[in-house]
Tab-separated table of C-alpha atoms and ligand atoms in Angstrom:
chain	number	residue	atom	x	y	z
T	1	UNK	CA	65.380	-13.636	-33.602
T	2	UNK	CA	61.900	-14.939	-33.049
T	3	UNK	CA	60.726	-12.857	-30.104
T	4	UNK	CA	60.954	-9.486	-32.557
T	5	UNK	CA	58.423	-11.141	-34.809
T	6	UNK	CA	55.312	-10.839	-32.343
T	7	UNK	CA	52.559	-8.201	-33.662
T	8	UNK	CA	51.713	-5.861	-31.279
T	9	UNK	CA	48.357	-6.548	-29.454
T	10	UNK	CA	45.877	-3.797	-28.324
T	11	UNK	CA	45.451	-3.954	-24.769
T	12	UNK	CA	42.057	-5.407	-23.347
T	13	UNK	CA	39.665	-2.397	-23.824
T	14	UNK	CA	38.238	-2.588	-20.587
T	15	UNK	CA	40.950	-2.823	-18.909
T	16	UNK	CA	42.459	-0.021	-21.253
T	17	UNK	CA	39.356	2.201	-19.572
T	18	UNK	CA	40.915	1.966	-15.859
T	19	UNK	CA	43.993	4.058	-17.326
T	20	UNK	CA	42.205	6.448	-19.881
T	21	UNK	CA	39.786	7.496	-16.912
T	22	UNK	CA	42.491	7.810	-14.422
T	23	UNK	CA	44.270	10.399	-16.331
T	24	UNK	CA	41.308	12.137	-17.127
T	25	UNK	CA	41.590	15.489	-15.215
T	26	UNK	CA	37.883	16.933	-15.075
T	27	UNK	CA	36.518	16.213	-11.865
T	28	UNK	CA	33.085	15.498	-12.520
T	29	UNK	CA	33.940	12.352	-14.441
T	30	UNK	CA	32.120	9.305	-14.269
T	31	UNK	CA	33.165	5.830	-14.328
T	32	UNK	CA	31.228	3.055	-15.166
T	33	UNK	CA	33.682	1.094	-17.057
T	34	UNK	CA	34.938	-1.930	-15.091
T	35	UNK	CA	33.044	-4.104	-12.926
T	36	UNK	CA	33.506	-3.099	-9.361
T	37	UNK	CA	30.692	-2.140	-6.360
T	38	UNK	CA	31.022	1.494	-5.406
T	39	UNK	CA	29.605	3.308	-2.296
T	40	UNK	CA	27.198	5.951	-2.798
T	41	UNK	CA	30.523	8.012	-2.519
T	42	UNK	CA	32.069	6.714	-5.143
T	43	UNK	CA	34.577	4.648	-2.835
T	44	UNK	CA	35.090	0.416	-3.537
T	45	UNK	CA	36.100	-0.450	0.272
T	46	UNK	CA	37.700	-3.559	1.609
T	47	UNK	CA	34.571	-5.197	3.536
T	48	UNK	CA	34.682	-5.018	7.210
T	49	UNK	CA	34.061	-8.660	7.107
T	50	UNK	CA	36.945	-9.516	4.950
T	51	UNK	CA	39.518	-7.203	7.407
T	52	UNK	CA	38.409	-8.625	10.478
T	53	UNK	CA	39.485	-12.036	9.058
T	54	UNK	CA	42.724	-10.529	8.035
T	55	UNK	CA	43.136	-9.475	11.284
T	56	UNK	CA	42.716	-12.856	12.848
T	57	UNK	CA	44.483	-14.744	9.972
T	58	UNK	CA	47.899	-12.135	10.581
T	59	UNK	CA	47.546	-13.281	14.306
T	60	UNK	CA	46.994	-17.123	13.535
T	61	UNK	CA	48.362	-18.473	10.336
T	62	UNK	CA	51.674	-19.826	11.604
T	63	UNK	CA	53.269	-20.546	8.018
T	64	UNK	CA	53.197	-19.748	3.896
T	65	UNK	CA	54.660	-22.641	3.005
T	66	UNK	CA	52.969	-24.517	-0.125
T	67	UNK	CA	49.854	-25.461	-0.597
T	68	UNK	CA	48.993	-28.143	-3.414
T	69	UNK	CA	47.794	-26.950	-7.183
T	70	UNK	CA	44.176	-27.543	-5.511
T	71	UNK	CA	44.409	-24.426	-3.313
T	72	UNK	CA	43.026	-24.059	0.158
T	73	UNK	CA	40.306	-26.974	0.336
T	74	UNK	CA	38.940	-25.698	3.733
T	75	UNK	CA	38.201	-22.960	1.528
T	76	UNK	CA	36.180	-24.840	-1.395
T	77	UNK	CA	34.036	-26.866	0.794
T	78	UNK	CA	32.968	-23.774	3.448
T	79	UNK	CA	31.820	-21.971	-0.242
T	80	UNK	CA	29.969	-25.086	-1.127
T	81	UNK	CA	26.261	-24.720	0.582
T	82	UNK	CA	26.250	-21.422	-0.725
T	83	UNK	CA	26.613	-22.484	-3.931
T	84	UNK	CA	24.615	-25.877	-4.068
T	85	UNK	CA	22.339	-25.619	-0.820
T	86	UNK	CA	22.797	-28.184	1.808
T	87	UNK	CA	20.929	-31.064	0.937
T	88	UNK	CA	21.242	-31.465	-3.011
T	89	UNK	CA	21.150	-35.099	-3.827
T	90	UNK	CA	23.954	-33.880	-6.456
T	91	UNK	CA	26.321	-33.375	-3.884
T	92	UNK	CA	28.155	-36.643	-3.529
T	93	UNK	CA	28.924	-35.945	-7.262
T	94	UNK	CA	30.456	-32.547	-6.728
T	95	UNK	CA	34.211	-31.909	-6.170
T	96	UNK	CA	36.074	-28.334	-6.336
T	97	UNK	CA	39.767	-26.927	-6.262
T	98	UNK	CA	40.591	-22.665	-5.728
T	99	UNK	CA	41.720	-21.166	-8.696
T	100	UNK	CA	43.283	-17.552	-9.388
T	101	UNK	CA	39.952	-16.035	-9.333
T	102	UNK	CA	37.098	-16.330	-11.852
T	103	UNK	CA	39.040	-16.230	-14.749
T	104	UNK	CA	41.618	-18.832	-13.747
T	105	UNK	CA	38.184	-21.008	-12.725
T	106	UNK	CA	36.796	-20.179	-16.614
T	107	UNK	CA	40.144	-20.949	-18.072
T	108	UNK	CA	40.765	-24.401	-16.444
T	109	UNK	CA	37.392	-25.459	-17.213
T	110	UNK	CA	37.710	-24.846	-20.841
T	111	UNK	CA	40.778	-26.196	-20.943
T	112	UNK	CA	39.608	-29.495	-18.682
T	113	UNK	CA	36.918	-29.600	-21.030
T	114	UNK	CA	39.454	-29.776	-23.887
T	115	UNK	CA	41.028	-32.509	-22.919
T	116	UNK	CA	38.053	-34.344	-22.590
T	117	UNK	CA	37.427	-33.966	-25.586
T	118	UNK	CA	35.413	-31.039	-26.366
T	119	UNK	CA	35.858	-28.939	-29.372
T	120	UNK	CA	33.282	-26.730	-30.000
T	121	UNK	CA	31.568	-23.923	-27.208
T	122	UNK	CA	28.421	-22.850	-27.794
T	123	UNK	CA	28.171	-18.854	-26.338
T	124	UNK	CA	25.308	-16.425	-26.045
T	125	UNK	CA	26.324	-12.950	-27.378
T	126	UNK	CA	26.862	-10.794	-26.124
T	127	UNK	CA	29.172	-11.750	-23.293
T	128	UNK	CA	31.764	-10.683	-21.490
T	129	UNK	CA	34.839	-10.307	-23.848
T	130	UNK	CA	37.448	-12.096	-22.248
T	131	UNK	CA	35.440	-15.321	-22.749
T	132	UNK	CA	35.814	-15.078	-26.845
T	133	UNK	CA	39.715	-14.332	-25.424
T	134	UNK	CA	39.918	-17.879	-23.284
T	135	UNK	CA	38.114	-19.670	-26.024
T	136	UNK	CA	40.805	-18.782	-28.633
T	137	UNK	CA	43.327	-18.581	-26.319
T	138	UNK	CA	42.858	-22.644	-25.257
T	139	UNK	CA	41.807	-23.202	-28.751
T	140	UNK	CA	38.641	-23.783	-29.166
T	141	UNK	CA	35.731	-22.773	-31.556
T	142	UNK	CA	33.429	-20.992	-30.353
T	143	UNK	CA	29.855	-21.048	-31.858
T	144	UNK	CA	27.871	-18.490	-31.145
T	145	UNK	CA	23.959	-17.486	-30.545
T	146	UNK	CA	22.146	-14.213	-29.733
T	147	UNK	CA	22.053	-14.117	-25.562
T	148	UNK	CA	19.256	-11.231	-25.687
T	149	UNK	CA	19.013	-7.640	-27.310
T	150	UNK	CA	20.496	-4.619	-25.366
T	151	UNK	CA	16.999	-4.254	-23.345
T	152	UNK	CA	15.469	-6.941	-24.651
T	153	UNK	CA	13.874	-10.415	-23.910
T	154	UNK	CA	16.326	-13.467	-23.511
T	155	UNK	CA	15.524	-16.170	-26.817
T	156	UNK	CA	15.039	-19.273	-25.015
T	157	UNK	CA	13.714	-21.548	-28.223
T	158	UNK	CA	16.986	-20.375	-29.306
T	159	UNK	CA	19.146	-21.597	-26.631
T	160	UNK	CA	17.015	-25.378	-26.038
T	161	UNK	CA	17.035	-25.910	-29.435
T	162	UNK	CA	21.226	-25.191	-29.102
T	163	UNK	CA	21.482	-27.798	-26.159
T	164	UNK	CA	18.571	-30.424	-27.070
T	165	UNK	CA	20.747	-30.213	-30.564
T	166	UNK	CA	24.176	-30.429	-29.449
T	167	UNK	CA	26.483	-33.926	-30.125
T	168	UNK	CA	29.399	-35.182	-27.695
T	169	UNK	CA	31.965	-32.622	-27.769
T	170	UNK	CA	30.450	-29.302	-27.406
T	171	UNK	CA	29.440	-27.537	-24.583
T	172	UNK	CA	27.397	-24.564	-23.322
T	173	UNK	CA	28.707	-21.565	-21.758
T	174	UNK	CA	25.895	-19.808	-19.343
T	175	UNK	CA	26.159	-16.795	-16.974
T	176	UNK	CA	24.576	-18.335	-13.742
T	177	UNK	CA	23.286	-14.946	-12.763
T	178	UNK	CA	23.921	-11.008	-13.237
T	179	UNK	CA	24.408	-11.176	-17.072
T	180	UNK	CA	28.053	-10.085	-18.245
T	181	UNK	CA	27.151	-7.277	-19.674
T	182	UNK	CA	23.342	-6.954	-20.223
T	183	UNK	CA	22.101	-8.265	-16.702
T	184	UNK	CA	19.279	-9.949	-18.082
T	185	UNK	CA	18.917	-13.147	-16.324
T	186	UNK	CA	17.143	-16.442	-17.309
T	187	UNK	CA	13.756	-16.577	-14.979
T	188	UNK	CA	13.282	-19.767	-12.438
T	189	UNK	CA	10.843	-21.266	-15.117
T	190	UNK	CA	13.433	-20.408	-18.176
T	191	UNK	CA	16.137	-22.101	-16.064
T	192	UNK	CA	14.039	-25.372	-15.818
T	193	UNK	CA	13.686	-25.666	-19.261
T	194	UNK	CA	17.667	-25.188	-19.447
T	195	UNK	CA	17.966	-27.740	-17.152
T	196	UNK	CA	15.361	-30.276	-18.690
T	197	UNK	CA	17.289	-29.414	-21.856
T	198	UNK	CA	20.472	-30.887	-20.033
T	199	UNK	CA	19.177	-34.176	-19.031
T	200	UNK	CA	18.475	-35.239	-22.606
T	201	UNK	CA	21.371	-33.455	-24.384
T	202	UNK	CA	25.093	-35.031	-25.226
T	203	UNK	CA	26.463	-30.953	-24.461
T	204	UNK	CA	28.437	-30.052	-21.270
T	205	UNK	CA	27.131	-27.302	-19.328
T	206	UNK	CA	29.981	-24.768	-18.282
T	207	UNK	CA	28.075	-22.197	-15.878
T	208	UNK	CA	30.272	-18.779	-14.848
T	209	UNK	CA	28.648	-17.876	-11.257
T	210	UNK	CA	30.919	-14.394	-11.006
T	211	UNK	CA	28.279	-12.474	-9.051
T	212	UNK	CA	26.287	-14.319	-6.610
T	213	UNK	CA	24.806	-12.397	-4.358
T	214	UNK	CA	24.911	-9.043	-6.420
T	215	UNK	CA	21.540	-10.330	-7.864
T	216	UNK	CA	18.520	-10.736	-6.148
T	217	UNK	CA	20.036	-12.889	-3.163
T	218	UNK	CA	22.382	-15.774	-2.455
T	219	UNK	CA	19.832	-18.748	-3.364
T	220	UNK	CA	18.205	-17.083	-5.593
T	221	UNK	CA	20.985	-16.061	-7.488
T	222	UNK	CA	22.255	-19.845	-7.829
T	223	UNK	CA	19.155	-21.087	-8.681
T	224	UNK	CA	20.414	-21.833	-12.178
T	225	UNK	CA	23.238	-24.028	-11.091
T	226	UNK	CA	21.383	-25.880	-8.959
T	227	UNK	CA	18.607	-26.664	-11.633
T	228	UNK	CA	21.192	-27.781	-14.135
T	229	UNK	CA	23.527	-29.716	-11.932
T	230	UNK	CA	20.195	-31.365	-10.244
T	231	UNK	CA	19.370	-32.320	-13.939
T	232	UNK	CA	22.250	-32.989	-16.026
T	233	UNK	CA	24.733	-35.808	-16.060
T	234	UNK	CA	28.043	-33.727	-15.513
T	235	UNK	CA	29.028	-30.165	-15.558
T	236	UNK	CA	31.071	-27.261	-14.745
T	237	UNK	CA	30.959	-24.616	-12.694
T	238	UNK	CA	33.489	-21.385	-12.597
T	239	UNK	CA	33.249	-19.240	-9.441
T	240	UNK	CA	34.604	-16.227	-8.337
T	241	UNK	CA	34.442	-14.222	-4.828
T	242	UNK	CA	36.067	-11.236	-6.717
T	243	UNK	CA	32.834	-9.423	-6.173
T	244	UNK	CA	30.728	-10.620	-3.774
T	245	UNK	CA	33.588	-10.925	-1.165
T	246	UNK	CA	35.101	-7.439	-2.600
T	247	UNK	CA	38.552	-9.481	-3.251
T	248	UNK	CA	38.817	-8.158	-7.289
T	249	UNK	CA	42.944	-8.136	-7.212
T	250	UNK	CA	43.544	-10.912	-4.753
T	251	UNK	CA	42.443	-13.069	-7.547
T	252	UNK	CA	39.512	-15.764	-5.152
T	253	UNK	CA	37.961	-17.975	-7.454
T	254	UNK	CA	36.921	-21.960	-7.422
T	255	UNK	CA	36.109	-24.174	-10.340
T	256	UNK	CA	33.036	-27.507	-9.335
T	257	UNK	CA	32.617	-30.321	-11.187
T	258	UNK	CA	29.899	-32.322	-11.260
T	259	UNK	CA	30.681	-36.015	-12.465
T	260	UNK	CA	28.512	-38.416	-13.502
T	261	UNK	CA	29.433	-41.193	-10.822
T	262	UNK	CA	31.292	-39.973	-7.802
T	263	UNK	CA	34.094	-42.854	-8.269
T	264	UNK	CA	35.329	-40.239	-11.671
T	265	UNK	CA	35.517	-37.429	-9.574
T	266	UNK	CA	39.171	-38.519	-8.212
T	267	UNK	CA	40.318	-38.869	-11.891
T	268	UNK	CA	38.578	-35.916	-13.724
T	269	UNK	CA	40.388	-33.598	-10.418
T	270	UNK	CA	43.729	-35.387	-11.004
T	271	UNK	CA	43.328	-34.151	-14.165
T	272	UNK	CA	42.546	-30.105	-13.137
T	273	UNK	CA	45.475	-30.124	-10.630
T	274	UNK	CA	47.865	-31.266	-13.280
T	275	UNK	CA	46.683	-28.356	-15.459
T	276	UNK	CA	46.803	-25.949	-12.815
T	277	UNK	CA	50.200	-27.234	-11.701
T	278	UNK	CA	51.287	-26.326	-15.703
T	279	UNK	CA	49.684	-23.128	-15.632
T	280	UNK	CA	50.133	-21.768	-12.084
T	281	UNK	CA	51.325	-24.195	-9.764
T	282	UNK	CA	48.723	-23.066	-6.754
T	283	UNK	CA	46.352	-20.434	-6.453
T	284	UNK	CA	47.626	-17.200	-4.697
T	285	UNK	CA	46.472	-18.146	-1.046
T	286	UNK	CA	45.290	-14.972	1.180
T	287	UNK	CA	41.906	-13.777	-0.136
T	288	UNK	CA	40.510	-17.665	-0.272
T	289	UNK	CA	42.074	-17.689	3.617
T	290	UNK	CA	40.265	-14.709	4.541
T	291	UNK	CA	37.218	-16.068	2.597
T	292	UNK	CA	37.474	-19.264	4.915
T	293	UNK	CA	38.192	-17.317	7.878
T	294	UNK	CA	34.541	-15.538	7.584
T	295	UNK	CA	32.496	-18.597	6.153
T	296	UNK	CA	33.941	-20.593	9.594
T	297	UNK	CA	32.345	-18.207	12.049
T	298	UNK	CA	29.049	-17.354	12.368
T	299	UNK	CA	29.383	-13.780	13.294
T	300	UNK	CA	31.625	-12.704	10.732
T	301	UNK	CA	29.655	-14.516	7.926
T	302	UNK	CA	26.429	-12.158	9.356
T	303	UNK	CA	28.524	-9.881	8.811
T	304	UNK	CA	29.737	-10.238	5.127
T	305	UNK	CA	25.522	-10.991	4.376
T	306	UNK	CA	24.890	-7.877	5.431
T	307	UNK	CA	27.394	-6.336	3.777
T	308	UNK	CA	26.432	-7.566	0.621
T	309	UNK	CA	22.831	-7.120	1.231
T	310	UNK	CA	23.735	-3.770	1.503
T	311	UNK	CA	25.425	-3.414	-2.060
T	312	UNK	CA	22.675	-5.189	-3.410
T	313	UNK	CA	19.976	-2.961	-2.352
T	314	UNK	CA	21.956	0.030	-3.479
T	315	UNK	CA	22.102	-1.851	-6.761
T	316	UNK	CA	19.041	-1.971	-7.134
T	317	UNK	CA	18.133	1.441	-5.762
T	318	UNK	CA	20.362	3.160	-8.861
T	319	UNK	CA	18.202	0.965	-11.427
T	320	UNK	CA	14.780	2.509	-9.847
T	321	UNK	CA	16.336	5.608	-10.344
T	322	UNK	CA	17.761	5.079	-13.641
T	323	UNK	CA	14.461	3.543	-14.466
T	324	UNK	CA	12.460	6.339	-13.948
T	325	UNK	CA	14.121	8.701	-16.018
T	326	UNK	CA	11.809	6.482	-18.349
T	327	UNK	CA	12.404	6.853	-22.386
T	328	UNK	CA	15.418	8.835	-23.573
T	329	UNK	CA	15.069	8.741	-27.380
T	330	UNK	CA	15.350	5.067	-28.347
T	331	UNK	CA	17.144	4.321	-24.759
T	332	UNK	CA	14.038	2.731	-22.506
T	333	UNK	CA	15.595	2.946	-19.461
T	334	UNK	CA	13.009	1.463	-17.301
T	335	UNK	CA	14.671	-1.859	-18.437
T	336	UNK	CA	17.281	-1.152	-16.012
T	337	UNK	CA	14.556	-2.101	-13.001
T	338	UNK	CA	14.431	-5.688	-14.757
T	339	UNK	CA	17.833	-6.511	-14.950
T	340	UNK	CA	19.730	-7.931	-12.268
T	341	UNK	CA	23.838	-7.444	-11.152
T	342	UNK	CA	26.290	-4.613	-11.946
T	343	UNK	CA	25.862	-4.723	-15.943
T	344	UNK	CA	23.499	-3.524	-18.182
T	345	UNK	CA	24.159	-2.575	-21.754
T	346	UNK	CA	22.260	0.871	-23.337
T	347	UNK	CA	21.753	0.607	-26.925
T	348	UNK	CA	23.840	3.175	-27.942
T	349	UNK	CA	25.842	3.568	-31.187
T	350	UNK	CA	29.702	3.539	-30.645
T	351	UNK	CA	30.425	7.028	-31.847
T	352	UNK	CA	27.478	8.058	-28.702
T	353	UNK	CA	29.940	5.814	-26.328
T	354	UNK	CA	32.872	8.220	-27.719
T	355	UNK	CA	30.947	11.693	-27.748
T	356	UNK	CA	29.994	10.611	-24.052
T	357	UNK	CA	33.395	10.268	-22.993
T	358	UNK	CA	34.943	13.145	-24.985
T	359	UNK	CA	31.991	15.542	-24.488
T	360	UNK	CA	30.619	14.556	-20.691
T	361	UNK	CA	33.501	12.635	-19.277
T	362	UNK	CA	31.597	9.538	-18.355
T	363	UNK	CA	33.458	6.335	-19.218
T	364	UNK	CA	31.647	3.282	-20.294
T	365	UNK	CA	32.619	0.100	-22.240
T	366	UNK	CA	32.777	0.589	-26.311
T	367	UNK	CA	29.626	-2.219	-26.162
T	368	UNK	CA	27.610	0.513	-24.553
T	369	UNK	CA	27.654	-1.229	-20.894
T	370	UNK	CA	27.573	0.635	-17.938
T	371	UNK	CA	28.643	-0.658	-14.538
T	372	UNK	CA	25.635	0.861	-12.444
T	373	UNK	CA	27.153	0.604	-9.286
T	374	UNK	CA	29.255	3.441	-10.488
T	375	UNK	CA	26.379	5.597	-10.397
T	376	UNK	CA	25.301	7.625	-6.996
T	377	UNK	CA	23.290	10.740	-5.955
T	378	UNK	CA	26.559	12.764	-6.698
T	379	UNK	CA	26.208	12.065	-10.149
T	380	UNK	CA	23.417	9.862	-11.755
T	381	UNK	CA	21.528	13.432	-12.469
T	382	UNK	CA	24.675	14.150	-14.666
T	383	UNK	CA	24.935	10.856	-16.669
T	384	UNK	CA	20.741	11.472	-17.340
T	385	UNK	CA	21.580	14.784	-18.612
T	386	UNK	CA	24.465	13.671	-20.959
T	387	UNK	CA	22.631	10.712	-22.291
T	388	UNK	CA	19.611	13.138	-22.842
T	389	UNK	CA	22.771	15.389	-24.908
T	390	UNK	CA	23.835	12.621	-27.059
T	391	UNK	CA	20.385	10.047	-27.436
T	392	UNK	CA	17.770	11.862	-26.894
C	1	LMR	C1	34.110	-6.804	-15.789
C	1	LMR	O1	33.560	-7.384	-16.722
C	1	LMR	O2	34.140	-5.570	-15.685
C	1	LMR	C2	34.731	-7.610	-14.697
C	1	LMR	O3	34.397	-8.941	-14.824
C	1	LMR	C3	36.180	-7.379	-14.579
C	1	LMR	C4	36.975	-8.084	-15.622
C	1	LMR	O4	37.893	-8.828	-15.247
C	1	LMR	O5	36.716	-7.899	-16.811
């Protein structure tokens, strides 16, 4: 027997918190465990974009047959001057395949990067957890640096020094916008410096773009990967529509590379689809359709803008509010206001994350980060009150 000898493995906390708040029975619970929009009713709705194109992809697509390992292609390029803008003399370098969402874009770039020859990632902390997971899971080391403190300011000498230092075979994992889980973003100016850093260094930059859009707008929010792919010789870039297309279980994600001479690009992606042929054979197919349904017409994609422009303004509407309720104890919640995207983390101390669940029935990760889009005017005065219980 071999199977019998596995040791049991807890199951991913966060994921853990979908269950342990759905079986909570007090009804003025609060979630703001995982990361998913909510209305200001609570509600995470399929966008009206995304089921018009449903509707028109049940009336047109004619067949489900296979696809290749490099998904729906229609479906990479139409994401592509979103991404990069329209004119970046990068471009011609820049090839992309679907993926399972986000985290199948993370995982084959890791493991791409592995095989060229990588060994060591260099990670700001903290991060979102299931990147430590990937790392060990493809086998790699990770080395890691302090990101920025719960509501604190991002160390920049720390991370040039990181890349400007770095030899062949390591790389640098970034967030490209909306911080996983403190939301504080590099500025325009830090991401120069990033990029200048790039140019000169011997380290891959691997860039995880899960929330465009969710920031402070589409171009803005990319304005990362387009100063480091403008800048350095190669890179990667992990993308997922899992939020900004509201497609979170249809798994819609695409992984870029940026070579260093165009005439590599054929043999770095021959080199993706075979690992996503070993790991998955193709991506699943109908949220990237629908996503290429609304990027190919004009009024649809107006549409899906607004949509989002609409969840980011009630994004940021919860952090003014949050941000006024000012100091509580050693929480300084007007840092909310300055961070960008779903996540921030409060500095709270693990047995407050437990007393807050146990006592008030609001949910949170065990790191002390809250999605804020699960706050709204039915119960942000609540969560104020029960942090004022347990911090102030
Ligand atoms: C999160 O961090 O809450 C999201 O990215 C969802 C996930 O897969 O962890």
């Amino acid at each position: 027997m071999m199977l019998d000898q596995l040791p049991a493995q807890s199951p991913d906390a966060l994921l853990a918190l979908i269950k342990m708040y759905a079986s909570d029975p007090r009804a003025d619970k609060i979630d703001l465990g995982v990361g998913v929009y909510r209305t200001d009713s609570g509600a995470t709705p399929v966008f009206a974009a995304i089921k018009a194109a449903e509707a028109q992809l049940v009336k047109t697509q004619d067949s489900k047959s296979y696809l290749g390992p490099e998904g729906d292609m229609g479906f990479v390029r139409a994401l592509m001057p979103y991404i990069f803008g329209r004119d970046a003399a990068y471009l011609g370098r820049v090839e992309g395949m679907q993926t399972p969402g986000g985290t199948g874009a993370v995982r084959l770039a890791l493991a791409v990067a592995k095989k060229a020859g990588v060994t060591k990632v260099h990670m700001g902390t903290p991060s979102w957890p299931n990147h430590a997971q990937i790392l060990s899971d493809v086998m790699l080391d990770a080395a890691l640096f302090d990101h920025a403190a719960p509501d604190g300011a991002i160390d920049l000498d720390t991370v040039l020094a990181i890349i400007k230092g770095a030899a062949a075979g390591e790389a640098v994992l970034l967030h490209g916008c909306c911080h996983n889980p403190t939301g504080i973003d590099y500025s325009p100016a830090q991401w120069d410096a990033i990029a200048a850093a790039f140019a000169g260094s011997a380290a891959l930059p691997i860039l995880d773009l899960a929330y465009q859009g969710l920031g402070t707008g589409m171009d803005d929010d990319a304005y990362g990967v387009r100063a480091v792919l403008s800048a350095a010789p190669e890179g990667l870039v992990a993308y997922s529509c899992d939020k900004n297309f509201g497609m979170y279980r249809d798994r819609v994600g695409a992984l870029y590379v940026l070579a260093d001479k165009a005439g590599q690009l054929p043999a770095i992606m021959s080199n993706l689809n075979a690992l996503a042929r070993a790991s998955w054979s193709m991506p699943p197919d109908h949220g990237a359709a629908a996503v290429r349904v609304i990027l190919d017409d004009p009024a649809m994609t107006r549409l899906w803008l607004d949509e989002l422009t609409t969840m980011r303004s009630r994004i940021g509407s919860v952090r003014g509010q949050m941000a006024a309720a000012g100091q509580i104890g050693p929480l300084d919640l007007t840092a909310l206001a300055r961070q960008n995207g779903l996540f921030s983390t409060l500095a709270l101390t693990k047995d407050q994350v437990v007393r807050l669940r146990e006592d008030h029935a609001v949910y949170m990760a065990g790191s002390g980060r809250i999605n804020v889009a699960g706050l709204h005017s039915g119960n942000i005065a609540n969560f104020i009150r029960a942090l004022k219980t347990v911090a102030g």
